Each structure stands twice: as structure tokens, then as C-alpha cells.
Coordinates of C-alpha atoms and ligand atoms in Angstrom, one line a residue:
X1 CA -84.2 35.9 45.9
X2 CA -84.2 34.2 49.6
X3 CA -81.2 32.1 48.5
X4 CA -79.2 35.0 46.7
X5 CA -79.8 37.0 49.9
X6 CA -78.4 34.1 52.1
X7 CA -75.3 33.6 49.8
X8 CA -74.6 37.5 50.0
X9 CA -75.2 37.4 53.8
X10 CA -71.3 36.4 54.8
X11 CA -70.0 38.8 52.3
X12 CA -72.1 41.6 54.0
X13 CA -70.9 40.7 57.2
X14 CA -67.2 41.1 56.2
X15 CA -68.0 44.3 54.2
X16 CA -69.3 45.4 57.6
X17 CA -66.5 44.0 59.8
X18 CA -63.8 44.9 57.6
X19 CA -64.6 48.3 55.8
X20 CA -67.9 49.7 57.6
X21 CA -67.2 49.5 61.2
X22 CA -63.6 50.1 61.5
X23 CA -63.4 53.1 58.9
X24 CA -66.8 54.9 59.8
X25 CA -68.5 53.8 63.2
X26 CA -65.9 52.8 65.5
X27 CA -65.3 55.3 68.0
X28 CA -61.6 54.7 67.9
X29 CA -61.6 55.1 64.2
X30 CA -59.7 58.6 64.6
X31 CA -56.9 57.2 66.2
X32 CA -53.6 57.1 64.1
X33 CA -52.0 53.7 63.2
X34 CA -50.5 51.9 60.5
X35 CA -52.2 50.8 57.2
X36 CA -54.3 47.3 57.1
X37 CA -51.6 45.1 56.6
X38 CA -52.3 41.7 55.6
X39 CA -55.9 41.7 54.0
X40 CA -57.2 39.0 56.5
X41 CA -54.7 38.9 59.2
X42 CA -54.2 42.5 59.7
X43 CA -51.1 43.7 61.3
X44 CA -51.2 40.5 63.6
X45 CA -48.5 38.6 62.0
X46 CA -46.1 41.8 62.6
X47 CA -47.0 41.8 66.2
X48 CA -46.0 38.1 66.7
X49 CA -42.9 38.0 64.1
X50 CA -39.4 37.6 65.4
X51 CA -39.0 41.3 65.8
X52 CA -41.8 41.7 68.2
X53 CA -41.3 45.1 69.8
X54 CA -38.7 46.3 67.4
X55 CA -41.1 47.1 64.3
X56 CA -43.5 48.7 66.4
X57 CA -41.2 51.3 67.9
X58 CA -41.3 52.8 64.3
X59 CA -45.3 52.9 64.7
X60 CA -44.9 54.8 68.1
X61 CA -42.6 57.0 66.5
X62 CA -44.7 57.8 63.7
X63 CA -48.2 57.9 65.2
X64 CA -47.7 58.9 68.9
X65 CA -48.0 56.9 72.3
X66 CA -51.6 55.3 71.4
X67 CA -51.7 53.6 68.1
X68 CA -54.7 51.6 66.6
X69 CA -54.2 48.6 64.4
X70 CA -56.7 46.2 62.8
X71 CA -56.3 42.5 63.6
X72 CA -58.4 39.5 61.8
X73 CA -61.8 40.5 60.7
X74 CA -61.5 43.9 61.4
X75 CA -60.9 43.7 65.0
X76 CA -59.2 46.8 66.6
X77 CA -56.3 46.6 68.8
X78 CA -54.8 49.4 70.8
X79 CA -51.1 49.5 71.4
X80 CA -49.3 51.1 74.4
X81 CA -45.7 51.5 75.1
X82 CA -45.4 54.4 77.4
X83 CA -44.4 52.6 80.9
X84 CA -47.0 54.8 82.7
X85 CA -49.9 53.9 80.5
X86 CA -48.9 50.3 80.7
X87 CA -48.6 50.2 84.7
X88 CA -51.9 51.9 84.8
X89 CA -53.8 49.3 82.8
X90 CA -52.0 46.5 85.0
X91 CA -53.1 48.1 88.0
X92 CA -56.8 48.9 87.0
X93 CA -58.1 45.5 88.2
X94 CA -61.7 46.5 87.5
X95 CA -61.3 48.2 84.2
X96 CA -58.7 45.8 82.2
X97 CA -58.7 42.1 82.6
X98 CA -56.6 39.5 80.8
X99 CA -57.4 39.3 76.9
X100 CA -60.5 37.1 76.8
X101 CA -60.5 36.6 73.0
X102 CA -61.2 33.1 72.2
X103 CA -57.8 32.5 71.0
X104 CA -56.0 33.2 74.4
X105 CA -58.7 31.7 76.1
X106 CA -57.9 28.4 74.1
X107 CA -54.3 28.5 74.3
X108 CA -54.4 29.1 78.2
X109 CA -56.8 26.5 78.6
X110 CA -54.9 24.0 76.7
X111 CA -51.4 24.7 78.0
X112 CA -52.0 25.8 81.4
X113 CA -55.6 24.5 82.5
X114 CA -57.8 26.0 84.9
X115 CA -55.8 28.1 87.4
X116 CA -53.7 31.2 87.8
X117 CA -52.6 32.0 84.5
X118 CA -56.1 31.7 83.0
X119 CA -58.6 32.5 85.9
X120 CA -59.8 36.2 86.3
X121 CA -61.8 38.2 89.1
X122 CA -63.1 36.3 92.2
X123 CA -61.6 32.8 91.0
X124 CA -58.2 34.4 90.6
X125 CA -58.3 36.4 93.6
X126 CA -59.0 33.0 95.8
X127 CA -56.4 30.9 94.2
X128 CA -53.6 33.7 94.7
X129 CA -54.5 33.9 98.3
X130 CA -54.3 30.3 98.6
X131 CA -50.8 30.2 96.8
X132 CA -48.9 33.2 97.7
X133 CA -47.7 31.9 101.0
X134 CA -45.8 29.2 99.0
X135 CA -43.6 31.6 97.6
X136 CA -42.1 33.3 100.7
X137 CA -38.6 34.3 101.1
X138 CA -38.1 31.3 103.8
X139 CA -39.6 28.7 101.3
X140 CA -37.3 29.8 98.4
X141 CA -34.4 29.7 100.6
X142 CA -35.2 26.2 101.6
X143 CA -35.5 25.3 97.8
X144 CA -31.7 26.3 97.5
X145 CA -30.6 23.2 99.6
X146 CA -31.0 21.0 96.4
X147 CA -29.4 23.4 93.6
X148 CA -26.1 21.9 94.3
X149 CA -26.9 18.5 93.2
X150 CA -29.1 20.0 90.3
X151 CA -26.4 22.3 89.1
X152 CA -23.8 19.6 89.4
X153 CA -25.7 17.3 87.0
X154 CA -26.1 20.6 84.9
X155 CA -22.3 21.2 84.6
X156 CA -21.7 17.2 84.2
X157 CA -23.9 17.3 81.1
X158 CA -22.1 20.3 79.9
X159 CA -18.4 18.8 80.4
X160 CA -19.8 15.3 78.6
X161 CA -21.0 17.4 75.6
X162 CA -17.8 19.5 75.5
X163 CA -15.7 16.0 74.9
X164 CA -17.2 16.1 71.5
X165 CA -17.6 19.7 70.6
X166 CA -16.7 23.2 72.1
X167 CA -20.2 24.8 70.8
X168 CA -23.4 23.6 72.5
X169 CA -27.0 24.3 71.9
X170 CA -27.5 26.2 75.2
X171 CA -31.4 26.5 75.2
X172 CA -31.5 22.7 75.3
X173 CA -29.4 22.4 78.6
X174 CA -31.0 25.4 80.4
X175 CA -34.6 23.9 79.4
X176 CA -33.6 20.7 81.2
X177 CA -31.9 22.4 84.3
X178 CA -35.1 24.9 84.7
X179 CA -37.2 21.7 84.3
X180 CA -35.3 20.1 86.9
X181 CA -35.3 22.9 89.5
X182 CA -39.1 23.7 88.9
X183 CA -40.1 20.2 89.5
X184 CA -38.0 19.7 92.5
X185 CA -38.6 23.0 94.0
X186 CA -42.6 23.2 93.4
X187 CA -43.5 19.4 93.5
X188 CA -40.7 17.6 95.2
X189 CA -40.4 15.8 92.0
X190 CA -37.3 14.6 90.4
X191 CA -38.1 15.0 86.4
X192 CA -34.5 13.6 85.6
X193 CA -34.2 15.9 82.6
X194 CA -30.4 16.4 82.9
X195 CA -29.8 12.9 83.7
X196 CA -31.4 12.0 80.5
X197 CA -33.4 9.4 82.4
X198 CA -36.0 10.1 79.4
X199 CA -39.0 10.6 81.5
X200 CA -41.8 11.0 79.2
X201 CA -42.7 14.4 80.3
X202 CA -39.2 15.5 79.5
X203 CA -39.6 14.3 75.8
X204 CA -43.1 15.9 76.0
X205 CA -41.7 19.4 76.8
X206 CA -39.0 18.9 74.0
X207 CA -41.4 18.2 71.3
X208 CA -43.7 21.0 72.4
X209 CA -41.0 23.9 72.5
X210 CA -40.3 24.0 68.9
X211 CA -44.0 24.3 68.0
X212 CA -44.0 28.0 69.4
X213 CA -43.5 29.8 66.2
X214 CA -45.3 32.3 64.0
X215 CA -46.9 29.5 61.8
X216 CA -48.4 28.0 64.8
X217 CA -50.0 31.2 65.6
X218 CA -50.9 32.1 62.0
X219 CA -52.7 28.5 61.7
X220 CA -54.5 29.2 65.1
X221 CA -55.5 32.4 64.1
X222 CA -57.1 31.3 60.7
X223 CA -58.8 28.7 62.7
X224 CA -60.2 31.5 65.1
X225 CA -61.8 33.3 62.4
X226 CA -64.2 30.5 61.9
X227 CA -67.1 30.9 64.2
X228 CA -66.6 28.3 66.8
X229 CA -63.6 27.0 64.9
X230 CA -61.3 26.7 68.1
X231 CA -64.1 25.4 70.1
X232 CA -64.1 22.6 67.6
X233 CA -60.5 22.0 66.5
X234 CA -59.4 22.1 70.4
X235 CA -62.3 19.8 71.3
X236 CA -61.4 16.5 73.1
X237 CA -63.6 14.6 70.4
X238 CA -61.9 16.2 67.4
X239 CA -58.3 15.9 68.6
X240 CA -58.7 12.2 69.7
X241 CA -60.6 11.2 66.4
X242 CA -58.4 13.1 63.9
X243 CA -55.0 12.8 65.6
X244 CA -53.5 10.5 63.0
X245 CA -55.0 12.3 60.2
X246 CA -53.9 15.6 61.5
X247 CA -50.4 14.2 61.7
X248 CA -50.5 13.7 57.8
X249 CA -51.7 17.2 57.1
X250 CA -48.7 19.6 57.3
X251 CA -50.2 22.9 58.4
X252 CA -52.2 21.1 61.3
X253 CA -49.5 18.7 62.1
X254 CA -48.9 21.0 65.1
X255 CA -52.2 20.1 66.6
X256 CA -51.3 16.3 66.6
X257 CA -48.0 16.9 68.3
X258 CA -49.3 19.5 70.8
X259 CA -52.1 17.3 71.9
X260 CA -50.0 14.0 72.4
X261 CA -47.4 16.2 74.2
X262 CA -50.1 17.6 76.4
X263 CA -51.7 14.4 77.2
X264 CA -48.4 13.2 78.4
X265 CA -47.7 16.4 80.5
X266 CA -51.3 16.3 81.9
X267 CA -50.7 12.5 83.0
X268 CA -47.5 13.6 84.4
X269 CA -49.1 16.3 86.4
X270 CA -51.4 13.7 87.6
X271 CA -48.6 11.2 88.5
X272 CA -46.5 14.0 90.5
X273 CA -49.9 14.7 92.3
X274 CA -50.7 11.2 93.2
X275 CA -46.9 10.6 94.4
X276 CA -47.3 13.4 96.8
X277 CA -50.8 12.8 98.0
X278 CA -49.6 9.2 98.9
X279 CA -46.5 10.3 100.7
X280 CA -48.8 12.3 103.2
X281 CA -45.9 14.4 104.5
X282 CA -47.1 17.7 103.4
X283 CA -48.1 18.8 106.8
X284 CA -46.1 21.7 108.1
X285 CA -44.2 22.2 104.7
X286 CA -44.9 25.3 102.9
X287 CA -43.8 24.7 99.3
X288 CA -46.3 24.7 96.3
X289 CA -47.2 21.2 96.3
X290 CA -47.8 21.1 100.1
X291 CA -49.6 24.4 100.1
X292 CA -52.0 22.8 97.1
X293 CA -52.7 19.7 99.0
X294 CA -53.1 21.3 102.6
X295 CA -55.6 23.6 100.9
X296 CA -57.3 20.2 99.6
X297 CA -57.2 18.7 102.6
X298 CA -57.6 21.3 105.5
X299 CA -59.1 24.2 103.8
X300 CA -62.4 25.3 104.6
X301 CA -65.2 27.1 102.4
X302 CA -63.5 29.3 99.7
X303 CA -59.8 28.3 100.7
X304 CA -60.5 24.6 99.8
X305 CA -59.3 23.2 96.7
X306 CA -61.5 20.5 95.0
X307 CA -59.9 17.1 94.0
X308 CA -60.9 18.4 90.4
X309 CA -59.0 21.2 90.8
X310 CA -55.8 19.9 91.8
X311 CA -53.9 18.5 88.5
X312 CA -54.4 21.8 86.7
X313 CA -52.7 23.8 89.8
X314 CA -49.5 21.5 88.8
X315 CA -50.1 22.3 85.1
X316 CA -50.1 25.8 85.7
X317 CA -46.8 25.9 87.3
X318 CA -45.1 23.8 84.8
X319 CA -46.2 26.1 82.1
X320 CA -45.6 29.5 83.9
X321 CA -42.4 28.4 85.3
X322 CA -40.5 26.5 82.5
X323 CA -40.2 28.5 79.4
X324 CA -40.3 31.9 80.8
X325 CA -36.9 30.9 82.8
X326 CA -35.3 29.0 79.6
X327 CA -36.0 31.9 77.3
X328 CA -34.8 34.7 80.2
X329 CA -31.7 32.6 81.1
X330 CA -30.8 32.1 77.3
X331 CA -30.8 35.9 76.6
X332 CA -28.6 36.4 80.0
X333 CA -26.3 34.0 78.5
X334 CA -26.4 35.5 75.0
X335 CA -25.4 39.1 76.7
X336 CA -22.8 37.7 78.9
X337 CA -21.0 35.8 75.7
X338 CA -21.3 38.8 73.7
X339 CA -19.9 41.2 76.2
X340 CA -16.5 40.0 77.4
X341 CA -15.9 43.0 79.6
X342 CA -19.1 42.3 81.4
X343 CA -18.4 38.6 81.7
X344 CA -15.0 39.4 83.6
X345 CA -16.5 41.6 85.9
X346 CA -19.1 39.3 86.7
X347 CA -16.5 36.3 87.1
X348 CA -14.7 38.4 89.5
X349 CA -17.6 39.3 91.3
X350 CA -18.5 35.3 91.6
X351 CA -14.8 34.5 92.5
X352 CA -14.7 36.7 95.2
X353 CA -17.5 34.6 96.9
X354 CA -16.6 30.9 95.6
X355 CA -12.7 31.4 95.2
X356 CA -13.0 29.9 92.0
X357 CA -14.2 26.5 93.5
X358 CA -17.4 24.9 92.8
X359 CA -20.2 27.0 94.6
X360 CA -21.9 24.8 97.4
X361 CA -24.0 27.5 98.8
X362 CA -26.2 29.3 96.3
X363 CA -27.7 31.8 99.0
X364 CA -24.2 33.4 98.5
X365 CA -24.8 34.5 94.9
X366 CA -28.5 35.7 95.5
X367 CA -27.4 39.1 96.4
X368 CA -24.7 40.1 94.3
X369 CA -25.0 43.6 92.9
X370 CA -23.4 43.0 89.5
X371 CA -25.1 39.6 88.8
X372 CA -28.5 41.2 89.7
X373 CA -27.2 44.3 87.2
X374 CA -26.5 41.8 84.5
X375 CA -29.9 39.8 84.9
X376 CA -32.0 43.1 85.1
X377 CA -30.4 44.7 82.1
X378 CA -30.8 41.6 80.0
X379 CA -34.4 41.2 81.2
X380 CA -35.1 44.8 80.3
X381 CA -33.9 44.4 76.6
X382 CA -35.2 41.3 75.9
X383 CA -38.1 39.8 78.4
X384 CA -39.5 36.6 78.1
X385 CA -43.0 38.3 77.7
X386 CA -42.6 41.0 75.3
X387 CA -46.2 42.0 75.1
X388 CA -48.9 41.5 77.7
X389 CA -52.5 41.6 76.5
X390 CA -55.7 43.3 78.2
X391 CA -59.2 43.8 77.6
X392 CA -61.4 46.8 78.6
X393 CA -64.2 45.0 80.7
X394 CA -65.8 48.7 80.8
X395 CA -65.6 52.3 79.2
X396 CA -61.8 52.6 80.6
X397 CA -59.6 56.0 79.8
X398 CA -56.0 55.7 78.5
X399 CA -54.2 59.0 77.7
X400 CA -57.3 61.1 77.5
X401 CA -59.0 58.3 75.2
X402 CA -62.2 56.4 76.2
X403 CA -61.8 52.9 75.0
X404 CA -65.4 51.0 74.7
X405 CA -65.6 47.8 76.6
X406 CA -64.3 45.0 74.8
X407 CA -61.2 47.2 73.5
X408 CA -58.4 44.6 73.1
X409 CA -54.9 46.4 74.4
X410 CA -51.5 45.2 73.5
X411 CA -49.2 46.5 76.4
X412 CA -45.6 46.4 74.7
X413 CA -43.4 45.6 77.6
X414 CA -40.2 45.5 75.6
X415 CA -40.6 49.1 74.3
X416 CA -41.4 50.2 77.8
X417 CA -38.5 48.5 79.0
X418 CA -36.2 50.9 76.4
X419 CA -38.5 54.1 76.4
X420 CA -36.1 56.8 75.8
X421 CA -38.1 59.4 77.8
X422 CA -37.4 57.0 81.1
X423 CA -34.0 55.3 80.0
X424 CA -32.2 58.1 78.1
X425 CA -30.6 58.1 74.4
X426 CA -28.9 54.9 75.0
X427 CA -31.7 52.9 75.9
X428 CA -31.4 50.3 73.3
X429 CA -27.9 49.5 74.4
X430 CA -26.8 46.6 77.0
X431 CA -25.4 48.3 79.7
X432 CA -25.9 46.8 82.9
X433 CA -24.1 49.4 84.8
X434 CA -26.9 51.7 84.2
X435 CA -28.5 49.7 87.3
X436 CA -25.7 51.2 89.5
X437 CA -27.4 54.7 89.0
X438 CA -30.9 54.3 87.9
X439 CA -32.7 57.3 86.2
X440 CA -33.9 60.1 88.5
X441 CA -37.1 59.0 90.2
X442 CA -36.9 55.3 89.2
X443 CA -36.6 52.8 91.8
X444 CA -35.4 49.1 90.8
X445 CA -38.7 47.8 91.5
X446 CA -40.5 50.4 89.2
X447 CA -37.9 49.7 86.4
X448 CA -38.5 46.0 86.3
X449 CA -41.7 45.6 84.3
X450 CA -40.7 42.0 82.8
X451 CA -42.6 40.3 85.7
X452 CA -45.7 42.4 85.0
X453 CA -47.3 44.8 87.5
X454 CA -50.3 44.9 89.8
X455 CA -52.6 42.1 91.1
X456 CA -51.3 39.7 88.3
X457 CA -47.6 40.3 88.8
X458 CA -45.6 37.3 88.3
X459 CA -45.9 34.9 91.4
X460 CA -42.8 33.0 90.7
X461 CA -40.8 36.1 90.2
X462 CA -38.3 35.5 93.2
X463 CA -38.2 31.7 92.4
X464 CA -37.1 32.6 88.9
X465 CA -34.5 35.1 90.0
X466 CA -33.0 32.9 92.6
X467 CA -32.6 30.2 90.0
X468 CA -31.6 32.2 87.3
X469 CA -28.6 33.9 89.4
X470 CA -27.6 30.5 90.4
X471 CA -27.4 28.8 87.2
X472 CA -25.7 31.9 85.6
X473 CA -23.2 32.1 88.3
X474 CA -22.2 28.3 88.1
X475 CA -21.6 28.8 84.5
X476 CA -19.4 32.2 84.9
X477 CA -17.7 30.6 87.8
X478 CA -16.3 27.5 85.6
X479 CA -16.6 28.5 82.0
X480 CA -15.9 31.1 79.6
X481 CA -18.6 31.8 77.3
X482 CA -18.3 33.2 73.7
X483 CA -20.5 33.4 70.5
X484 CA -20.5 30.4 68.3
X485 CA -19.0 32.6 65.5
X486 CA -17.9 36.1 64.9
X487 CA -21.0 37.4 63.3
X488 CA -23.5 35.3 65.2
X489 CA -26.5 37.5 65.8
X490 CA -29.8 37.1 67.7
X491 CA -32.6 34.8 66.0
X492 CA -35.8 35.1 67.9
X493 CA -39.2 33.8 67.7
X494 CA -42.3 34.4 69.8
X495 CA -45.5 32.7 70.3
X496 CA -45.9 32.6 74.2
X497 CA -42.4 33.4 75.3
X498 CA -39.8 35.4 73.2
X499 CA -36.8 33.1 72.8
X500 CA -34.1 32.1 70.6
X501 CA -35.2 30.4 67.6
X502 CA -31.8 28.8 66.7
X503 CA -31.5 26.9 70.2
X504 CA -28.6 29.4 71.0
X505 CA -25.2 27.7 70.1
X506 CA -22.7 29.1 72.3
X507 CA -18.8 28.2 72.7
X508 CA -17.8 27.1 76.1
X509 CA -14.4 26.6 77.5
X510 CA -13.7 25.2 81.0
X511 CA -11.6 27.6 82.8
X512 CA -8.1 26.3 83.3
X513 CA -8.3 24.2 80.0
X514 CA -6.4 25.3 77.0
X515 CA -8.1 27.7 74.4
Ligands
HEM1 C1 -38.0 34.7 84.0 C2 -38.8 34.0 84.5 C3 -40.3 34.6 84.3 C4 -40.9 35.6 83.9 C5 -40.1 36.5 82.8 C6 -42.4 35.6 84.1 C7 -43.1 36.6 83.5 C8 -44.6 36.8 84.1 C9 -45.5 37.7 83.7 C10 -45.0 38.9 82.7 C11 -46.5 37.7 84.3 C12 -47.8 38.3 84.4 C13 -48.6 38.1 83.0 C14 -50.0 39.2 82.8 O1 -50.0 40.0 83.7 O2 -50.5 39.1 81.9 C15 -46.2 36.3 85.0 C16 -47.5 35.6 85.7 C17 -47.3 34.5 86.1 N1 -46.3 33.6 86.4 FE1 -44.2 34.1 85.9 N2 -42.6 34.5 85.1 C18 -41.5 33.9 85.3 C19 -41.3 32.7 85.9 C20 -42.3 32.2 86.7 C21 -42.1 31.1 87.5 C22 -40.9 30.3 87.7 C23 -43.3 30.6 87.8 C24 -43.7 29.4 88.7 C25 -43.2 28.6 89.4 C26 -44.4 31.5 87.3 C27 -45.4 31.6 87.3 C28 -46.5 32.5 87.1 C29 -47.9 32.3 87.3 C30 -48.8 31.2 88.0 C31 -48.5 33.6 86.7 C32 -49.8 34.0 87.1 C33 -50.1 35.1 88.1 C34 -51.3 35.7 88.2 O3 -52.3 35.9 87.1 O4 -51.8 35.9 89.5 N3 -43.6 32.7 86.6 N4 -45.3 35.7 84.9

């Protein structure tokens, strides 16, 4: 009898979690939402599919502004798309924090370490206070001094490739340019990505990028369903002991590749750190690395960074500032290539500054209204982070519904960015001109949700914008961009960032050269 009860216990837990709690006990059970979906994963695969944000539009239409779905093992999630609700959640520092499910905690710790991206509460406030000054306008302007050299490497790499093909996989080139700018700007480190100097870190990133897909997500989700599954599978002991075995088991091969890549990236973070520590010239400078090292050397009390905290700060910025910029820039180029009339207007604006010559001073393209509008419009429709996650830390009211402590909340940035009540009936259309005349009552700052909002808003936002403007301007200044073929459509994938799944092949023609 005892053994029978023992054998039936897991079944009873599943029945409780899947059927009894969500259908009869949950205080949120009356909220409308789509059917269960996948019997184990619930609606999670739909949220993370290539159409993240699109499919959910029909849910909001059908069920209203607050939707309840079931995720693995009967967990409930609340989905929001109204910009007002999203902003209220993002600005609610006490009641809503970054989702702390085991899955996200593990992914964040694995790829970003212990830093701004993963910390909450007091630990987060402390780091934000230490690091904020590194992103001042003065520092960002100083960074632009090295743009001409890196952008020259960028266009040289494109010109070389154009000798053999007129169609180039743009994500590759953008990822390398973004890494070179990020490393030089934040760490004064030459990553040599565009010059193909085959530094280990560059290779490691190129192996990590293709792992960001729905299959990886599904595998991690399933492992997460086993109690302490992720603790075990992502433990140093497991990964180092079974790395070669994992590389032979196809569904888990990603763990082996990710571990090897992250080991190299962590090692590179240490090298970057050591190189800067030994140079000892970070005194009056205020870039990210100098700020980190000064907080280590001279900081007092709460403002001091311990030696053990340093490598993860480097990792945080490598993770936060590379993929996001690559994804956003890829979509910007996609829209420019797809809309020749927009491209021509943009080129006229840029040529008015450059005279059609190579741009030597990128501060001159930092405040061009139409370039700003094209970037804002592209990031509105295809944000790098289409969904942000929060968790209720206390009973929290959203749209008149009290969410119990622990409720997971998905904030649909992509839907909010094309919310018809705000953006009008053509909300889904690419129309940069709308930024010249924003909907009544909406300031440019309020209109941009793609960098988040509130106390966790993207710390690298202005750095990303100036870098994207420089790279996009340099391309439109010297090349004509068009789709790789007539019916080219968007192929996207989404795990951490929403990005092209096919590497974004585009046709490039150097201006002045024959068609
Ligand atoms: C187009 C490029 C970028 C986009 C779309 C983007 C988007 C975002 C978003 C939406 C958040 C808020 C996440 C949340 O509230 O859950 C965020 C936070 C963050 N971003 Fe960015 N980001 C970009 C570029 C960068 C760059 C270049 C850096 C660093 C150099 C960076 C570093 C960070 C960090 C450290 C955080 C955490 C801030 C905190 O929690 O205090 N990002 N980013």
C-alpha cells in the first residue's frame, strides 16, 4: 500500500498542478485566455516562436487586454500589451521585479554572470549607481573618435566580399562591427573581429549565436521541469564531466557548444580585465572599464567593487551590448533595403552632411532627424527584445485585477509598440514619417519602449543609438541596399533577442559602380 501511494504521488502532483489548481483554485482562473496548448509546455512554444508578438495579437483581440495562459506544469502567466499597463509594471520597482523563475535565473547567470542584467533590489541599485556615469554624453562622444577606423574596417570587409558576390549575409558583418565597437568603446580592447584576426572570443560568439533558437528553449524548458534539473545540468561539475558525451547527444549538443563558448568568453573577459589593470591609466577616464577599475581601486563601502565582482561586469556588457545591437541593426537594414523611397530620402539627408565622401566625423550623423525616424520606426516594429518579463513580488493590481505574489507577467513590447489605440490604424506599417508628427500626447521618449522603461531601462541605450546611427549612415552613404531576391520575407527566431534566422542576406552595390 505504501509503495502504491509512493508511485501515485507524482501523478497526484501533476493532476493538482495541471488540472485542479489552474481550473478550480487559482484566483486568476476567471481571466480569459487561449486553451492549454501543448499538453506539457502549455503555450510557451508559441510565445517563443518566430512570430513572437504577432500570434499573441489575435489573443488580445479575442480575450481582451489582460490574458492568462498556462505554461509548463500548469504555471500561469499573465500577458499584457497595453503600453499604459506595461509602463506601470516596468515602473513598479517594489511590486514587480525581473522574472526570477529558475529558467531565467540560470540563463542570465550563464550568459551574463552576476551583474546589472541579473541582479535585483539593493545589489542592482548599487551597481547602477557605480556604472551610470560611464554612459554620460561626454563619454559617449569621446568613443566616437575611434569610429572612423572601425567603420573603415567594416566597409573594407564588405568591399572584399563584394568582389565574389553581390549578396552578403549582413548579420555576420554587423555582429563583427558591433563587437569591435563595443569592446573598444567599453573596454579599450581590440577584438579584431572585422579584421578576422580570429581571436578566440570572436569565434566563441559566432558559435553561440546560432544556438539562440526555439529548440534550445524547448530543451531548457523541459530540463527545468525536473526539480533542480537546471541546477544539475548547468553545474560546473556536470558540464565539465560530460562535455564530450553531450556533444554526441543531438538534443543536448547545444549545452556542450554553449559551455565551451562561454568558457572562452569568460576567459577573454579576464584577459580584457587583466590587460586594463596592468596598464594603470584609468585614472581620470570615465569609460566603462575605467569606471569599473576605479570603483575597485578607490571605491569606499558600498561603492567599492570587489576583485571577485570584476570579471562578471565585463561579461554583463559583452552580453547586453552585442546581440541586441546586431539584431536591431539587422532589422534597420532590412527596412531600408525593402523601402527604396525611404533609402533615397535617407541618403539625401546623409549626403547633405558627407557630400558623398567617407564620413570622418560621426558626431555629424548623431542628430539627423530622418535617420532618427528610420531607426525609431524599425525598433518600434521589430524590437530586439519583444517581450520583457516581470514577477509580482507582492499582491499587485494590474487593470483592476490583483495578481498574487509570484505571478509571472509577460510584457509584450512588440504589441505595445503597434498598439492601435496609440499608433492608429496603420500601426503595423513601416512609416518613418510618423515620427515627424507623433500621435497627440505622445512624446518621442514615451513612444520608445524598446529600450525598456523605469529603473531598469537600458543603460547602454544612447551608446547603442549612436553606434547604430554611425553604421547605418556609413552604409547608406556608400552603398545601395536591396533585398536578396524579389519575394524575400522576414525569417526570424527568438530566444534572448529577436533576430533574422537566415543571417539576413541583402544585395549591396557600391554607389558609383555599375548595376
Ligand atoms: C539596440 C540595442 C539595445 C537594445 C534594444 C537593448 C534593450 C534593453 C532592454 C529592453 C533592457 C531592459 C530589460 C528589462 O527591463 O527587463 C536593457 C537593459 C540593459 N541593457 Fe540594453 N539594449 C541595447 C543595447 C545595449 C548596450 C549597447 C549595452 C551596453 C553597452 C546594454 C546593456 C544593458 C544592461 C547592462 C541592461 C540592464 C540594465 C539594468 O537592469 O539596470 N544594452 N536593454
